[in-house]
PDB file of C-alpha atoms in Angstrom:
ATOM      1  CA  MET A  13    -180.644 -38.979 -11.634  1.00  0.00           C
ATOM      2  CA  ILE A  14    -177.473 -37.032 -12.197  1.00  0.00           C
ATOM      3  CA  ARG A  15    -177.724 -33.309 -11.962  1.00  0.00           C
ATOM      4  CA  LEU A  16    -175.442 -31.076 -13.927  1.00  0.00           C
ATOM      5  CA  SER A  17    -173.764 -28.203 -12.234  1.00  0.00           C
ATOM      6  CA  THR A  18    -175.006 -24.781 -13.193  1.00  0.00           C
ATOM      7  CA  LEU A  19    -171.706 -23.995 -14.939  1.00  0.00           C
ATOM      8  CA  ALA A  20    -171.935 -27.127 -17.106  1.00  0.00           C
ATOM      9  CA  GLY A  21    -175.582 -26.354 -17.925  1.00  0.00           C
ATOM     10  CA  ARG A  22    -174.708 -22.844 -18.959  1.00  0.00           C
ATOM     11  CA  LEU A  23    -171.831 -24.063 -21.147  1.00  0.00           C
ATOM     12  CA  LEU A  24    -174.144 -26.572 -22.817  1.00  0.00           C
ATOM     13  CA  ALA A  25    -176.787 -23.897 -23.464  1.00  0.00           C
ATOM     14  CA  ALA A  26    -174.156 -21.493 -24.816  1.00  0.00           C
ATOM     15  CA  SER A  27    -172.766 -24.129 -27.194  1.00  0.00           C
ATOM     16  CA  LEU A  28    -176.275 -24.930 -28.482  1.00  0.00           C
ATOM     17  CA  LEU A  29    -176.929 -21.242 -29.062  1.00  0.00           C
ATOM     18  CA  ALA A  30    -173.579 -20.799 -30.824  1.00  0.00           C
ATOM     19  CA  SER A  31    -174.183 -23.770 -33.116  1.00  0.00           C
ATOM     20  CA  ALA A  32    -177.643 -22.450 -33.975  1.00  0.00           C
ATOM     21  CA  LEU A  33    -176.135 -19.052 -34.880  1.00  0.00           C
ATOM     22  CA  VAL A  34    -173.487 -20.711 -37.039  1.00  0.00           C
ATOM     23  CA  LEU A  35    -176.103 -22.717 -38.898  1.00  0.00           C
ATOM     24  CA  THR A  36    -178.286 -19.667 -39.541  1.00  0.00           C
ATOM     25  CA  GLY A  37    -175.239 -17.713 -40.742  1.00  0.00           C
ATOM     26  CA  CYS A  38    -174.504 -20.343 -43.381  1.00  0.00           C
ATOM     27  CA  HIS A  39    -177.812 -19.735 -45.136  1.00  0.00           C
ATOM     28  CA  ARG A  40    -176.946 -16.228 -46.477  1.00  0.00           C
ATOM     29  CA  GLY A  41    -180.327 -15.842 -48.186  1.00  0.00           C
ATOM     30  CA  VAL A  42    -179.590 -18.144 -51.130  1.00  0.00           C
ATOM     31  CA  THR A  43    -182.715 -18.844 -53.130  1.00  0.00           C
ATOM     32  CA  ARG A  44    -183.750 -22.233 -54.456  1.00  0.00           C
ATOM     33  CA  GLU A  45    -183.026 -21.164 -58.037  1.00  0.00           C
ATOM     34  CA  GLU A  46    -179.442 -20.224 -57.138  1.00  0.00           C
ATOM     35  CA  VAL A  47    -178.934 -23.522 -55.346  1.00  0.00           C
ATOM     36  CA  ALA A  48    -180.317 -25.416 -58.346  1.00  0.00           C
ATOM     37  CA  ALA A  49    -178.026 -23.491 -60.702  1.00  0.00           C
ATOM     38  CA  LEU A  50    -175.005 -24.203 -58.492  1.00  0.00           C
ATOM     39  CA  GLN A  51    -175.854 -27.896 -58.342  1.00  0.00           C
ATOM     40  CA  ALA A  52    -176.405 -28.003 -62.114  1.00  0.00           C
ATOM     41  CA  GLN A  53    -172.847 -26.761 -62.707  1.00  0.00           C
ATOM     42  CA  HIS A  54    -171.561 -30.172 -61.678  1.00  0.00           C
ATOM     43  CA  HIS A  55    -173.423 -31.779 -64.605  1.00  0.00           C
ATOM     44  CA  PHE A  56    -171.433 -29.837 -67.222  1.00  0.00           C
ATOM     45  CA  ASP A  57    -168.041 -30.797 -68.612  1.00  0.00           C
ATOM     46  CA  THR A  58    -166.737 -27.221 -68.580  1.00  0.00           C
ATOM     47  CA  VAL A  59    -167.908 -24.081 -66.789  1.00  0.00           C
ATOM     48  CA  ILE A  60    -166.631 -20.702 -68.003  1.00  0.00           C
ATOM     49  CA  LYS A  61    -167.495 -17.236 -66.749  1.00  0.00           C
ATOM     50  CA  ALA A  62    -168.422 -14.098 -68.653  1.00  0.00           C
ATOM     51  CA  TYR A  63    -166.006 -11.205 -68.176  1.00  0.00           C
ATOM     52  CA  LYS A  64    -165.843  -7.580 -69.270  1.00  0.00           C
ATOM     53  CA  SER A  65    -165.811  -6.536 -72.953  1.00  0.00           C
ATOM     54  CA  GLY A  66    -166.725  -9.932 -74.375  1.00  0.00           C
ATOM     55  CA  GLN A  67    -163.904 -11.736 -72.610  1.00  0.00           C
ATOM     56  CA  PHE A  68    -164.170 -15.024 -70.707  1.00  0.00           C
ATOM     57  CA  LEU A  69    -162.747 -16.429 -67.469  1.00  0.00           C
ATOM     58  CA  VAL A  70    -161.489 -19.922 -68.269  1.00  0.00           C
ATOM     59  CA  ASP A  71    -159.863 -21.805 -65.386  1.00  0.00           C
ATOM     60  CA  GLY A  72    -159.140 -18.500 -63.632  1.00  0.00           C
ATOM     61  CA  ALA A  73    -157.494 -16.832 -66.655  1.00  0.00           C
ATOM     62  CA  VAL A  74    -159.022 -13.898 -68.538  1.00  0.00           C
ATOM     63  CA  LEU A  75    -159.113 -14.812 -72.236  1.00  0.00           C
ATOM     64  CA  SER A  76    -160.367 -12.944 -75.280  1.00  0.00           C
ATOM     65  CA  ALA A  77    -162.926 -14.655 -77.480  1.00  0.00           C
ATOM     66  CA  ILE A  78    -160.275 -15.752 -79.976  1.00  0.00           C
ATOM     67  CA  ASP A  79    -158.072 -17.134 -77.187  1.00  0.00           C
ATOM     68  CA  THR A  80    -161.033 -19.023 -75.746  1.00  0.00           C
ATOM     69  CA  GLY A  81    -161.660 -20.460 -79.203  1.00  0.00           C
ATOM     70  CA  SER A  82    -157.989 -21.460 -79.364  1.00  0.00           C
ATOM     71  CA  HIS A  83    -158.380 -23.154 -75.988  1.00  0.00           C
ATOM     72  CA  PHE A  84    -161.248 -25.260 -77.339  1.00  0.00           C
ATOM     73  CA  ALA A  85    -159.228 -26.013 -80.496  1.00  0.00           C
ATOM     74  CA  TYR A  86    -156.409 -27.306 -78.293  1.00  0.00           C
ATOM     75  CA  LEU A  87    -158.860 -29.446 -76.307  1.00  0.00           C
ATOM     76  CA  LYS A  88    -160.242 -30.839 -79.566  1.00  0.00           C
ATOM     77  CA  ASP A  89    -156.743 -31.719 -80.813  1.00  0.00           C
ATOM     78  CA  ALA A  90    -155.949 -33.340 -77.469  1.00  0.00           C
ATOM     79  CA  GLY A  91    -159.162 -35.387 -77.597  1.00  0.00           C
ATOM     80  CA  LYS A  92    -160.539 -33.688 -74.474  1.00  0.00           C
ATOM     81  CA  LEU A  93    -163.181 -31.443 -76.031  1.00  0.00           C
ATOM     82  CA  PRO A  94    -166.138 -31.058 -73.650  1.00  0.00           C
ATOM     83  CA  LYS A  95    -169.590 -32.096 -74.810  1.00  0.00           C
ATOM     84  CA  THR A  96    -171.373 -29.486 -72.692  1.00  0.00           C
ATOM     85  CA  VAL A  97    -170.216 -25.995 -71.714  1.00  0.00           C
ATOM     86  CA  LEU A  98    -171.946 -23.732 -69.199  1.00  0.00           C
ATOM     87  CA  LEU A  99    -171.510 -19.949 -69.296  1.00  0.00           C
ATOM     88  CA  VAL A 100    -172.186 -18.227 -65.968  1.00  0.00           C
ATOM     89  CA  PRO A 101    -171.835 -14.591 -64.885  1.00  0.00           C
ATOM     90  CA  SER A 102    -168.698 -13.605 -63.010  1.00  0.00           C
ATOM     91  CA  ASP A 103    -168.337 -11.169 -60.138  1.00  0.00           C
ATOM     92  CA  ASP A 104    -167.285  -8.490 -62.637  1.00  0.00           C
ATOM     93  CA  SER A 105    -169.790  -8.979 -65.451  1.00  0.00           C
ATOM     94  CA  LYS A 106    -173.117 -10.524 -66.279  1.00  0.00           C
ATOM     95  CA  VAL A 107    -173.721 -12.682 -69.346  1.00  0.00           C
ATOM     96  CA  ARG A 108    -174.183 -10.280 -72.252  1.00  0.00           C
ATOM     97  CA  LYS A 109    -175.368 -10.793 -75.818  1.00  0.00           C
ATOM     98  CA  LEU A 110    -171.776 -10.502 -77.091  1.00  0.00           C
ATOM     99  CA  HIS A 111    -170.742 -13.420 -74.851  1.00  0.00           C
ATOM    100  CA  LEU A 112    -173.627 -15.490 -76.210  1.00  0.00           C
ATOM    101  CA  GLN A 113    -172.698 -14.645 -79.798  1.00  0.00           C
ATOM    102  CA  PHE A 114    -169.057 -15.612 -79.290  1.00  0.00           C
ATOM    103  CA  LEU A 115    -169.991 -18.847 -77.543  1.00  0.00           C
ATOM    104  CA  ALA A 116    -172.512 -19.641 -80.300  1.00  0.00           C
ATOM    105  CA  ARG A 117    -169.675 -19.300 -82.833  1.00  0.00           C
ATOM    106  CA  MET A 118    -167.487 -21.653 -80.786  1.00  0.00           C
ATOM    107  CA  GLN A 119    -170.393 -24.065 -80.524  1.00  0.00           C
ATOM    108  CA  LEU A 120    -170.660 -24.151 -84.332  1.00  0.00           C
ATOM    109  CA  ASP A 121    -166.893 -24.455 -84.821  1.00  0.00           C
ATOM    110  CA  TYR A 122    -166.184 -27.185 -82.265  1.00  0.00           C
ATOM    111  CA  GLY A 123    -169.472 -29.068 -81.964  1.00  0.00           C
ATOM    112  CA  PHE A 124    -170.191 -28.877 -78.229  1.00  0.00           C
ATOM    113  CA  THR A 125    -173.521 -27.879 -76.697  1.00  0.00           C
ATOM    114  CA  ALA A 126    -173.492 -24.571 -74.837  1.00  0.00           C
ATOM    115  CA  TYR A 127    -175.796 -23.379 -72.072  1.00  0.00           C
ATOM    116  CA  TYR A 128    -175.946 -20.157 -70.092  1.00  0.00           C
ATOM    117  CA  ASP A 129    -177.328 -19.051 -66.747  1.00  0.00           C
ATOM    118  CA  ASP A 130    -180.204 -16.646 -67.315  1.00  0.00           C
ATOM    119  CA  GLY A 131    -181.032 -15.385 -63.827  1.00  0.00           C
ATOM    120  CA  GLY A 132    -180.972 -18.820 -62.207  1.00  0.00           C
ATOM    121  CA  GLU A 133    -182.572 -20.596 -65.173  1.00  0.00           C
ATOM    122  CA  LEU A 134    -180.394 -22.638 -67.538  1.00  0.00           C
ATOM    123  CA  ARG A 135    -180.966 -22.066 -71.249  1.00  0.00           C
ATOM    124  CA  GLN A 136    -179.344 -23.647 -74.266  1.00  0.00           C
ATOM    125  CA  ILE A 137    -177.623 -21.275 -76.681  1.00  0.00           C
ATOM    126  CA  ASP A 138    -179.168 -21.506 -80.139  1.00  0.00           C
ATOM    127  CA  PRO A 139    -176.816 -19.988 -82.752  1.00  0.00           C
ATOM    128  CA  LYS A 140    -179.778 -19.176 -85.016  1.00  0.00           C
ATOM    129  CA  ASP A 141    -181.553 -17.129 -82.337  1.00  0.00           C
ATOM    130  CA  VAL A 142    -178.497 -15.409 -80.901  1.00  0.00           C
ATOM    131  CA  GLY A 143    -176.629 -14.927 -84.159  1.00  0.00           C
ATOM    132  CA  SER A 144    -173.084 -16.199 -84.030  1.00  0.00           C
ATOM    133  CA  HIS A 145    -170.431 -13.516 -83.977  1.00  0.00           C
ATOM    134  CA  GLN A 146    -166.998 -13.789 -85.563  1.00  0.00           C
ATOM    135  CA  LEU A 147    -164.395 -14.383 -82.859  1.00  0.00           C
ATOM    136  CA  GLU A 148    -162.165 -11.414 -82.207  1.00  0.00           C
ATOM    137  CA  ASP A 149    -159.266 -10.510 -80.030  1.00  0.00           C
ATOM    138  CA  TYR A 150    -159.633  -8.006 -77.198  1.00  0.00           C
ATOM    139  CA  HIS A 151    -158.042  -4.621 -77.814  1.00  0.00           C
ATOM    140  CA  ALA A 152    -157.860  -2.246 -74.891  1.00  0.00           C
ATOM    141  CA  PRO A 153    -158.531   1.416 -75.676  1.00  0.00           C
ATOM    142  CA  GLN A 154    -155.291   3.163 -76.510  1.00  0.00           C
ATOM    143  CA  LYS A 155    -154.259   6.072 -74.367  1.00  0.00           C
ATOM    144  CA  MET A 156    -152.594   9.030 -76.008  1.00  0.00           C
ATOM    145  CA  ASP A 157    -149.832  10.867 -74.273  1.00  0.00           C
ATOM    146  CA  ASP A 158    -150.088  14.643 -73.791  1.00  0.00           C
ATOM    147  CA  GLU A 159    -147.925  15.399 -76.828  1.00  0.00           C
ATOM    148  CA  GLN A 160    -150.178  13.454 -79.206  1.00  0.00           C
ATOM    149  CA  ARG A 161    -153.342  14.789 -77.609  1.00  0.00           C
ATOM    150  CA  ALA A 162    -152.299  18.404 -78.330  1.00  0.00           C
ATOM    151  CA  ARG A 163    -151.686  17.765 -82.060  1.00  0.00           C
ATOM    152  CA  SER A 164    -154.296  18.504 -84.683  1.00  0.00           C
ATOM    153  CA  ALA A 165    -155.134  16.276 -87.641  1.00  0.00           C
ATOM    154  CA  SER A 166    -152.900  18.368 -89.933  1.00  0.00           C
ATOM    155  CA  GLY A 167    -149.872  17.450 -87.859  1.00  0.00           C
ATOM    156  CA  GLY A 168    -149.276  20.784 -86.209  1.00  0.00           C
ATOM    157  CA  GLY A 169    -149.623  21.336 -82.511  1.00  0.00           C
ATOM    158  CA  ILE A 170    -152.203  23.611 -80.983  1.00  0.00           C
ATOM    159  CA  GLY A 171    -149.410  25.873 -79.828  1.00  0.00           C
ATOM    160  CA  ASP A 172    -148.167  26.247 -83.434  1.00  0.00           C
ATOM    161  CA  GLN A 173    -151.552  27.616 -84.541  1.00  0.00           C
ATOM    162  CA  VAL A 174    -151.550  30.258 -81.815  1.00  0.00           C
ATOM    163  CA  ARG A 175    -148.044  31.473 -82.684  1.00  0.00           C
ATOM    164  CA  GLY A 176    -148.948  31.870 -86.358  1.00  0.00           C
ATOM    165  CA  ASN A 177    -146.771  29.062 -87.782  1.00  0.00           C
TER     166      ASN A 177
END
């Protein structure tokens, strides 16, 4: 029988320990529901993500609801309209009722079937239950500069009222 040197035995034991640590590090505490939801994403034609203020992440681009609808209109014209669409939460936002309403409207307009991830469980979006919402463009809140902020509704500045003008 061949005996290994102590150095070779120690290297072998260290490599086994390292591989075991690597394998346990890959687990990251993912639950079965999350794994099932991730595997289910491959069964859908298109996967989009919910984003802030009723916007969507489509192929890495942030689109308003109306732009997302335009994207599906383009796909329909090109003959590449998906039959099933999955809406999942993004890192920045969870799936909100507004997202469901917008997607329900798109579902009615373009005829695909939409699903969403509800905490690891996939549910079909029913436009009757959710209530479809008219698609709208995203408008960021407008910021007023200091000059406009100091004006009153009558058109005069706050400083004008103090001086007696």
